[in-house]
Amino acid sequence: MASLRSKVELSTAAAEPMRAGESPVRTCGYLPADEQPFPGETIRTTYDFIARYAKRQPTANCLGWRPISAAGVAGDYVFHSYSKVNETALRLGSALVAGGLVKGDRVGVYGKNCPNWSMAQLACSSQGLVLVPLYDSLGPNAVEYVINHAEVKVVFSSVDNLPNFLAARPQCPSVTKVVVMESGDIPAAATTKQLPSVAAGEVVTMEALLATGATDAVASPSGWEDLFVIMYTSGTTGDPKGVTLQNRAFVSSVASALRFFKHFNIELNSSDTLLSFLPLAHIFAQQGEALIFCAGGSVAYYQGDVKLLLNDLEVAKPTVFAGVPRVFARFQQRIMETVETSGWLKRKLFDIAYSSVLASVQNATPRSGLWDTLIFNKVRAKLLPNCRLVITGSAPMSAQTNDFLNVCLKCPVLQGYGLTETVGGMCCTAPNFPTGTCGGPLPGAEVKLVDVPDMEYTAADKPCPRGEICVRGPFVTRSYYRNEEATAAAIDSDGFFATGDIGRWNEDGSLQIIDRKKNLFKLAQGEYVSPEALEQEYAKCKLVSQIWVYGSSFEATLLAVVVPDPIVAKAWAAKNAPDKVSAGLAAIAALPAFKKAVLEELKAMTVTAKFKRYEEIRDLLFETEVNDLGQGFTVENDLLTPTFKYKRPQLSKKYKASLEAMYASSK
Ligand code: AMP
């Protein structure tokens, strides 16, 4: 039965394109762009979000963390109230100004998400200082690059990152002060004071800095068009680029998303809690927190270790969960592991229940109370008992996983699409939109597709226009910091920003990301291959956790490096090589029968995905050293960006010689 989900007009197209070689500009089909976001109020900055609720509900929970006992056990969440956050941010901000900073000066924050991370950010926002987030996973060289490029004057560093920062500091002449942040409460715990550099006066604790601020400090934020943050995109190639985002961009983006949710009866409010674990140096996490602050809700920080995420979830019981597809794929695996290891009858029952509820979800009809009572309420209770909104973004989520979560979690699972340059989500699905797409433009976004002739994507393609996604709107960046060349290449004279993503307008008006511009290479027979588009499909194979497609202009066929999915590989071994089940992933992957099974699955995918013959993977090698997320290409081994995008030059450096040897031996 066809899905009945798409009941609203996802996007509305203008009658004519702006120029030849483009699709007409599309906008949100049901919400006007220009509605006043905060009627009767002056909200210009993220600090204003906090100040607003410090007045309305001063004692309500704002920022929470889990104190760790002497025995190393994490306790229940403890929260700073809105008024405490407001007072501390103002005092900290005044201390920065007293230390010589003036409006527009840059302040770096380098550490894992914690209350003091956000406190530092709010302090900056309250005084018009520009935030420069640094990924916690950056090494000294990358830190040095960003700090020098942005001429950062003060750096807030976590205790753990201090050695890395101090290694970079001699090469960072602009830095005048280093402030050590504890992950828990202010005042700082004993650990900070024990750091030798603190004792020697090279750096100050947050507590010491706070003491120099005024207790009666007031806000002095910058203007609507002034810079709020410079976000350095992790960059899969070359030096990172500093995306400049004004207060206007940030506040408009939050207002647009809240209006969008409200339209679908998801009104965030002060009883909402978000678990903060995606890096705050990335726009998705920033946007998530800002949405919660703007609604007066609370943010509960993870302990700083993704391995403990399930435990943090159990204690925080968030009502809003924002994650990336990889995290949700793990949720799905966990649930399916439990199902698959239960008895035959339970498995059968799950299958029947799943098909029945899936049909209700897809057809927007009421779910069966019986199946919820018997099965899905229990699944939800284990994972996200209080959740009323799940948002996924940053990478594509398949319709299958999206539907699975919808069924098991009993709440809307929305997919957002956007970039740092658009303050995250510029398109989003809603509860009644088709899954596996990016939905339609959010209010305020103007989106068009522009021909990419090299890749044979054109706005004239029938039945669905295709091309590079270009966007304009109040939340779109105006420039890359101190990089006119990159700015001119990305933003045209009409103010449209070229995303580098290839999109397709589906017939129902939803946007689908189908490829990336530029990651193209030509095979020996002259056919262009777009590895990203192939990887997206091949990664749907059950035995595959990650895949990197390799080819060259000297060869006519493709090879790949595959990271097998450890759980599925183990299940394969249980059936096909029982003596290897507990021997580990490398031993399973070394079995010729396993390689054959993976190649067969990849081949079957070429049929499903309607790939051309030359897009088939002819041979592969395995990467079997995996982390807890089942990834062999990881942030730690520098093969992924902090937001899980492939670093292609690094992948090539690591595997090219072995792959070239495979080509040679096949001749
Ligand atoms: P970043 O600026 O690091 O957030 O990266 C933005 C890029 O992430 C986009 O240009 C897309 O390539 C990708 N991206 C974000 N959201 C999605 C999505 N829902 N589906 C597919 N790709 C996405």
XYZ file of C-alpha atoms and ligand atoms in Angstrom, residues 135 233-234 282-283 392-397 415-421 438 499 501 513 516 643 645, ligand 1:
48
model
C 36.660 20.132 18.718
C 34.324 23.071 9.735
C 36.308 19.947 10.260
C 29.507 21.189 15.732
C 26.473 23.136 14.645
C 18.513 12.976 13.252
C 20.878 14.953 11.097
C 24.406 15.474 9.825
C 24.335 12.423 7.527
C 21.651 10.465 5.677
C 19.296 8.223 7.616
C 15.393 14.066 9.708
C 17.031 17.470 9.329
C 19.398 18.473 6.568
C 21.762 21.395 6.728
C 25.313 22.563 7.153
C 27.347 24.652 9.532
C 26.908 27.407 6.944
C 15.091 15.491 4.047
C 26.226 23.579 -0.486
C 25.508 18.558 -2.017
C 20.426 14.114 -0.954
C 28.323 15.165 -3.269
C 31.138 14.592 12.451
C 32.609 12.228 7.336
P 28.584 19.994 8.563
O 28.757 21.398 8.112
O 29.797 19.404 9.187
O 27.395 19.833 9.436
O 28.321 19.086 7.281
C 27.262 19.367 6.415
C 27.114 18.236 5.449
O 26.558 17.084 6.091
C 26.151 18.539 4.332
O 26.771 19.292 3.308
C 25.748 17.158 3.876
O 26.719 16.635 3.005
C 25.754 16.353 5.174
N 24.392 16.210 5.735
C 23.834 16.898 6.734
N 22.574 16.460 6.981
C 22.323 15.465 6.103
C 21.196 14.616 5.834
N 20.075 14.645 6.547
N 21.311 13.729 4.825
C 22.442 13.658 4.081
N 23.539 14.408 4.304
C 23.488 15.312 5.293
